[in-house]
Amino acid sequence: MSAASIGIEGALEALDGAAGVASVRAWMERHREALLAHQDGRRINWRALCDWFASVGLLNGKGQTPTIRCAQLTWYRVGKWLERRNERAAERAAEALRLEAERESEKAVIQAEIRQRREAEAAEQAALHDRMEKTERAAAWRREEAARVAEHNQRVKAEAEARKARAATVANPQSTAGHNAAALTSDTPLVTLDLPKIVGVSYRAYAPFDPTLPPVREGEINPLSGNAWEFGDDLPGYPSKRGYEFEGEWLKDVGRLINARHETTSSMSEGEKFVYRAARGSGKL
């Protein structure tokens, strides 16, 4: 007979026989809680209980009918043994709960890490998508801006060439009284400013211009020189920078016109003061 084919029933019977299935201790271990519940705090009548033990054949560890003292001592020992057993069971249960809590905590940590990783990946994807959209918008803007600048430069160049051609045909720059209509360029009538004749002011200040063109702004690129205009915007009532190749020439003309129009700087506008001081500071006056 192999060890694997031998059952456990015989071993259990041997253990029960050694422990004494019919012993007082075995009975107390099985029925202690029920007996305590029945007594409900009342003292146990050990004499009556020992008489009953004898009548049903329950014996002590020596195989004898238990005496009152023996029954009481066995009852006490069984109580202590059951108490220790319950404590061990409680410890095992607490340990099982602790391990379960640790597993749940580890599971929660793993799930949180997975969730954070997914959120980080989603945020990274969103940021990448946003950067791609911004890059595409910037590229589209640069293309549009390049086309607009090219168109603007072409138009300004054509206007400059037209102004030079018109200026060459002006016989006498003194004939610039009032906003007189000049020759037509395409469908737009050119006008001249009502400016006094000032010694040292070039003919560009008196040249006809297209009044529909917007004023030149500081920071815009001068298409003739390729440099940015530095000294403010065009001043109302004065020649536009559009007719000048160099800003220094415009400062000289406009500075002298401002000086002729105002006796002191107190009557000048802020724009006039700025240009006048820039002209003086650069030695144009």
Short mmCIF file of C-alpha atoms in Angstrom, two decimals:
data_model
loop_
_atom_site.label_atom_id
_atom_site.label_comp_id
_atom_site.label_asym_id
_atom_site.label_seq_id
_atom_site.Cartn_x
_atom_site.Cartn_y
_atom_site.Cartn_z
CA MET A 1 0.00 0.00 0.00
CA SER A 2 1.43 3.34 -1.03
CA ALA A 3 1.40 6.43 1.18
CA ALA A 4 -0.74 8.28 -1.35
CA SER A 5 -3.51 5.67 -1.06
CA ILE A 6 -3.78 5.80 2.74
CA GLY A 7 -6.64 8.01 3.97
CA ILE A 8 -6.80 10.27 7.02
CA GLU A 9 -9.82 8.70 8.72
CA GLY A 10 -7.79 6.26 10.81
CA ALA A 11 -5.45 8.99 12.00
CA LEU A 12 -8.37 11.14 13.09
CA GLU A 13 -9.91 8.25 15.02
CA ALA A 14 -6.59 7.60 16.75
CA LEU A 15 -6.30 11.26 17.75
CA ASP A 16 -9.87 11.34 19.03
CA GLY A 17 -9.26 8.19 21.04
CA ALA A 18 -6.11 9.62 22.57
CA ALA A 19 -7.88 12.89 23.42
CA GLY A 20 -10.86 11.01 24.76
CA VAL A 21 -13.97 11.67 22.73
CA ALA A 22 -16.02 10.73 25.79
CA SER A 23 -13.90 12.85 28.12
CA VAL A 24 -15.16 15.74 30.20
CA ARG A 25 -12.61 18.04 28.54
CA ALA A 26 -13.83 17.23 25.04
CA TRP A 27 -17.42 17.85 26.13
CA MET A 28 -16.49 21.17 27.75
CA GLU A 29 -14.56 22.30 24.67
CA ARG A 30 -17.62 21.63 22.52
CA HIS A 31 -20.34 22.98 24.80
CA ARG A 32 -18.68 25.66 26.96
CA GLU A 33 -20.26 28.61 25.12
CA ALA A 34 -23.73 27.05 25.19
CA LEU A 35 -23.44 26.30 28.92
CA LEU A 36 -22.32 29.86 29.70
CA ALA A 37 -25.17 31.27 27.65
CA HIS A 38 -27.64 29.04 29.50
CA GLN A 39 -26.34 30.06 32.92
CA ASP A 40 -26.45 33.73 31.91
CA GLY A 41 -24.02 34.75 34.65
CA ARG A 42 -25.30 32.35 37.32
CA ARG A 43 -22.84 30.09 39.13
CA ILE A 44 -22.59 26.51 37.84
CA ASN A 45 -23.84 23.75 40.15
CA TRP A 46 -20.79 21.52 39.84
CA ARG A 47 -22.20 18.78 42.04
CA ALA A 48 -25.24 18.31 39.83
CA LEU A 49 -23.08 18.56 36.72
CA CYS A 50 -20.58 15.96 38.01
CA ASP A 51 -23.46 13.57 38.82
CA TRP A 52 -24.63 14.00 35.24
CA PHE A 53 -21.08 13.39 33.94
CA ALA A 54 -21.05 10.09 35.84
CA SER A 55 -24.48 9.09 34.53
CA VAL A 56 -23.50 9.61 30.88
CA GLY A 57 -20.03 8.10 31.26
CA LEU A 58 -17.89 11.21 30.78
CA LEU A 59 -14.46 10.66 32.35
CA ASN A 60 -11.41 12.76 33.18
CA GLY A 61 -7.96 12.37 31.66
CA LYS A 62 -7.21 9.39 33.92
CA GLY A 63 -10.34 7.55 32.88
CA GLN A 64 -12.11 8.27 36.15
CA THR A 65 -15.37 9.95 36.98
CA PRO A 66 -14.42 13.59 37.54
CA THR A 67 -14.73 15.11 40.98
CA ILE A 68 -16.04 18.62 41.54
CA ARG A 69 -12.48 19.95 41.91
CA CYS A 70 -11.35 18.10 38.79
CA ALA A 71 -14.32 19.40 36.80
CA GLN A 72 -13.70 22.98 37.93
CA LEU A 73 -9.98 22.79 37.07
CA THR A 74 -10.77 21.26 33.67
CA TRP A 75 -13.36 23.99 33.06
CA TYR A 76 -10.76 26.67 33.86
CA ARG A 77 -8.12 25.09 31.59
CA VAL A 78 -10.60 24.67 28.76
CA GLY A 79 -11.54 28.34 29.11
CA LYS A 80 -7.90 29.43 28.88
CA TRP A 81 -7.28 27.14 25.92
CA LEU A 82 -10.34 28.40 24.07
CA GLU A 83 -9.30 31.98 24.85
CA ARG A 84 -5.86 31.40 23.33
CA ARG A 85 -7.41 29.64 20.35
CA ASN A 86 -9.79 32.53 19.78
CA GLU A 87 -6.90 35.00 20.08
CA ARG A 88 -4.91 33.07 17.50
CA ALA A 89 -7.95 32.95 15.25
CA ALA A 90 -8.42 36.70 15.70
CA GLU A 91 -4.74 37.27 14.92
CA ARG A 92 -5.02 35.15 11.80
CA ALA A 93 -8.14 37.03 10.77
CA ALA A 94 -6.43 40.37 11.44
CA GLU A 95 -3.40 39.24 9.46
CA ALA A 96 -5.65 38.14 6.63
CA LEU A 97 -7.39 41.52 6.71
CA ARG A 98 -4.02 43.29 6.77
CA LEU A 99 -2.78 41.30 3.80
CA GLU A 100 -6.03 41.94 1.98
CA ALA A 101 -5.73 45.66 2.76
CA GLU A 102 -2.14 45.64 1.49
CA ARG A 103 -3.24 43.91 -1.70
CA GLU A 104 -6.05 46.42 -2.16
CA SER A 105 -3.64 49.28 -1.46
CA GLU A 106 -1.12 47.93 -3.95
CA LYS A 107 -3.91 47.43 -6.45
CA ALA A 108 -5.09 51.01 -5.90
CA VAL A 109 -1.53 52.31 -6.33
CA ILE A 110 -1.10 50.36 -9.55
CA GLN A 111 -4.46 51.58 -10.85
CA ALA A 112 -3.55 55.16 -9.88
CA GLU A 113 -0.22 54.85 -11.68
CA ILE A 114 -1.95 53.46 -14.76
CA ARG A 115 -4.53 56.25 -14.62
CA GLN A 116 -1.83 58.92 -14.17
CA ARG A 117 0.20 57.44 -17.01
CA ARG A 118 -2.84 57.45 -19.28
CA GLU A 119 -3.70 61.01 -18.26
CA ALA A 120 -0.09 62.07 -18.88
CA GLU A 121 -0.14 60.39 -22.29
CA ALA A 122 -3.46 62.06 -23.11
CA ALA A 123 -2.11 65.45 -21.96
CA GLU A 124 1.04 64.91 -24.01
CA GLN A 125 -1.02 64.00 -27.06
CA ALA A 126 -3.21 67.08 -26.53
CA ALA A 127 -0.13 69.29 -26.13
CA LEU A 128 1.43 67.79 -29.26
CA HIS A 129 -1.80 68.34 -31.17
CA ASP A 130 -1.96 71.92 -29.92
CA ARG A 131 1.67 72.55 -30.90
CA MET A 132 1.01 71.09 -34.35
CA GLU A 133 -2.03 73.32 -34.76
CA LYS A 134 -0.07 76.37 -33.61
CA THR A 135 2.78 75.49 -35.97
CA GLU A 136 0.37 75.10 -38.85
CA ARG A 137 -1.38 78.38 -38.00
CA ALA A 138 2.00 80.13 -37.76
CA ALA A 139 3.10 78.68 -41.09
CA ALA A 140 -0.18 79.74 -42.70
CA TRP A 141 0.19 83.22 -41.23
CA ARG A 142 3.77 83.47 -42.50
CA ARG A 143 2.65 82.44 -45.97
CA GLU A 144 -0.17 84.98 -45.92
CA GLU A 145 2.12 87.65 -44.48
CA ALA A 146 4.79 86.97 -47.09
CA ALA A 147 2.20 87.25 -49.84
CA ARG A 148 0.81 90.44 -48.32
CA VAL A 149 4.26 91.99 -47.89
CA ALA A 150 5.22 91.05 -51.43
CA GLU A 151 2.03 92.60 -52.75
CA HIS A 152 2.53 95.68 -50.59
CA ASN A 153 6.16 96.09 -51.65
CA GLN A 154 5.24 95.71 -55.29
CA ARG A 155 2.51 98.32 -54.94
CA VAL A 156 4.76 100.71 -53.01
CA LYS A 157 7.52 100.28 -55.56
CA ALA A 158 5.11 101.07 -58.35
CA GLU A 159 3.86 104.11 -56.44
CA ALA A 160 7.42 105.31 -55.84
CA GLU A 161 8.26 104.99 -59.50
CA ALA A 162 5.08 106.84 -60.41
CA ARG A 163 5.89 109.62 -57.93
CA LYS A 164 9.39 109.99 -59.30
CA ALA A 165 7.99 110.23 -62.79
CA ARG A 166 5.42 112.81 -61.71
CA ALA A 167 7.98 114.78 -59.72
CA ALA A 168 10.19 115.01 -62.77
CA THR A 169 7.34 116.65 -64.64
CA VAL A 170 6.71 119.29 -61.99
CA ALA A 171 8.07 122.47 -63.54
CA ASN A 172 7.85 124.70 -60.49
CA PRO A 173 7.37 123.25 -56.95
CA GLN A 174 6.15 126.71 -55.80
CA SER A 175 2.78 126.20 -57.47
CA THR A 176 1.44 124.14 -54.58
CA ALA A 177 -1.30 126.26 -53.10
CA GLY A 178 -4.25 124.47 -51.51
CA HIS A 179 -5.27 120.89 -52.10
CA ASN A 180 -5.30 121.26 -55.85
CA ALA A 181 -6.26 118.25 -57.89
CA ALA A 182 -3.39 116.98 -59.99
CA ALA A 183 -3.15 114.56 -62.83
CA LEU A 184 -4.98 111.27 -62.47
CA THR A 185 -3.11 108.06 -61.86
CA SER A 186 -5.42 105.24 -62.75
CA ASP A 187 -8.77 106.34 -61.25
CA THR A 188 -7.41 108.14 -58.13
CA PRO A 189 -6.86 111.94 -58.26
CA LEU A 190 -3.56 113.09 -56.78
CA VAL A 191 -3.43 116.09 -54.47
CA THR A 192 -0.76 118.35 -53.05
CA LEU A 193 -0.48 119.80 -49.56
CA ASP A 194 -0.92 123.50 -48.84
CA LEU A 195 2.62 124.09 -47.63
CA PRO A 196 4.68 127.28 -47.57
CA LYS A 197 7.84 127.48 -49.61
CA ILE A 198 10.71 126.97 -47.18
CA VAL A 199 14.36 127.28 -48.08
CA GLY A 200 16.02 123.90 -47.77
CA VAL A 201 12.80 121.87 -48.11
CA SER A 202 13.13 119.46 -51.03
CA TYR A 203 10.72 119.09 -53.91
CA ARG A 204 9.49 115.78 -52.42
CA ALA A 205 7.49 117.70 -49.81
CA TYR A 206 5.48 119.39 -52.56
CA ALA A 207 4.98 116.37 -54.81
CA PRO A 208 1.41 115.21 -55.52
CA PHE A 209 0.32 112.11 -53.59
CA ASP A 210 -2.53 109.64 -53.44
CA PRO A 211 -4.78 110.63 -50.48
CA THR A 212 -6.35 107.16 -50.32
CA LEU A 213 -3.10 105.54 -49.18
CA PRO A 214 -2.84 104.85 -45.43
CA PRO A 215 -0.27 106.76 -43.38
CA VAL A 216 3.13 105.15 -42.90
CA ARG A 217 3.55 103.75 -39.39
CA GLU A 218 6.64 103.56 -37.24
CA GLY A 219 8.27 100.15 -37.59
CA GLU A 220 7.05 99.51 -41.13
CA ILE A 221 9.69 98.66 -43.71
CA ASN A 222 10.78 101.33 -46.14
CA PRO A 223 10.61 99.50 -49.49
CA LEU A 224 13.17 101.84 -51.03
CA SER A 225 15.90 101.40 -48.40
CA GLY A 226 14.81 98.16 -46.77
CA ASN A 227 15.08 99.73 -43.30
CA ALA A 228 12.31 100.20 -40.75
CA TRP A 229 10.92 103.68 -40.17
CA GLU A 230 12.11 104.77 -36.72
CA PHE A 231 10.88 108.29 -35.98
CA GLY A 232 7.14 108.01 -35.45
CA ASP A 233 4.23 107.78 -37.87
CA ASP A 234 3.32 110.13 -40.70
CA LEU A 235 2.17 113.49 -39.34
CA PRO A 236 -1.20 114.82 -40.54
CA GLY A 237 -0.76 117.89 -42.75
CA TYR A 238 2.88 117.11 -43.55
CA PRO A 239 4.56 115.14 -46.34
CA SER A 240 4.35 111.36 -46.02
CA LYS A 241 7.43 109.22 -45.59
CA ARG A 242 6.21 107.26 -48.59
CA GLY A 243 7.80 109.83 -50.90
CA TYR A 244 11.28 109.55 -49.36
CA GLU A 245 14.03 107.04 -49.80
CA PHE A 246 15.78 107.95 -46.55
CA GLU A 247 14.14 108.91 -43.26
CA GLY A 248 16.78 111.59 -42.62
CA GLU A 249 15.56 113.52 -45.66
CA TRP A 250 11.99 113.31 -44.38
CA LEU A 251 13.11 114.54 -40.93
CA LYS A 252 14.87 117.52 -42.50
CA ASP A 253 11.88 118.57 -44.62
CA VAL A 254 9.21 118.00 -41.96
CA GLY A 255 11.37 119.49 -39.21
CA ARG A 256 11.80 122.72 -41.19
CA LEU A 257 8.09 122.86 -42.01
CA ILE A 258 7.23 122.40 -38.32
CA ASN A 259 9.72 125.09 -37.35
CA ALA A 260 8.13 127.47 -39.86
CA ARG A 261 4.62 126.70 -38.60
CA HIS A 262 5.32 127.12 -34.86
CA GLU A 263 7.25 129.79 -33.05
CA THR A 264 7.70 127.63 -29.94
CA THR A 265 7.26 123.98 -29.07
CA SER A 266 4.38 124.85 -26.72
CA SER A 267 2.00 125.11 -29.67
CA MET A 268 3.18 121.85 -31.25
CA SER A 269 1.36 118.57 -30.98
CA GLU A 270 3.13 115.66 -29.34
CA GLY A 271 3.85 114.14 -32.74
CA GLU A 272 5.28 117.41 -34.03
CA LYS A 273 7.45 117.80 -30.92
CA PHE A 274 8.82 114.30 -31.34
CA VAL A 275 9.73 114.78 -35.01
CA TYR A 276 11.08 118.31 -34.44
CA ARG A 277 13.35 117.17 -31.61
CA ALA A 278 14.47 114.14 -33.61
CA ALA A 279 15.36 116.41 -36.53
CA ARG A 280 17.32 118.77 -34.27
CA GLY A 281 19.00 115.90 -32.49
CA SER A 282 20.15 114.35 -35.75
CA GLY A 283 21.52 117.67 -37.03
CA LYS A 284 18.93 118.08 -39.77
CA LEU A 285 17.98 121.63 -38.71
#
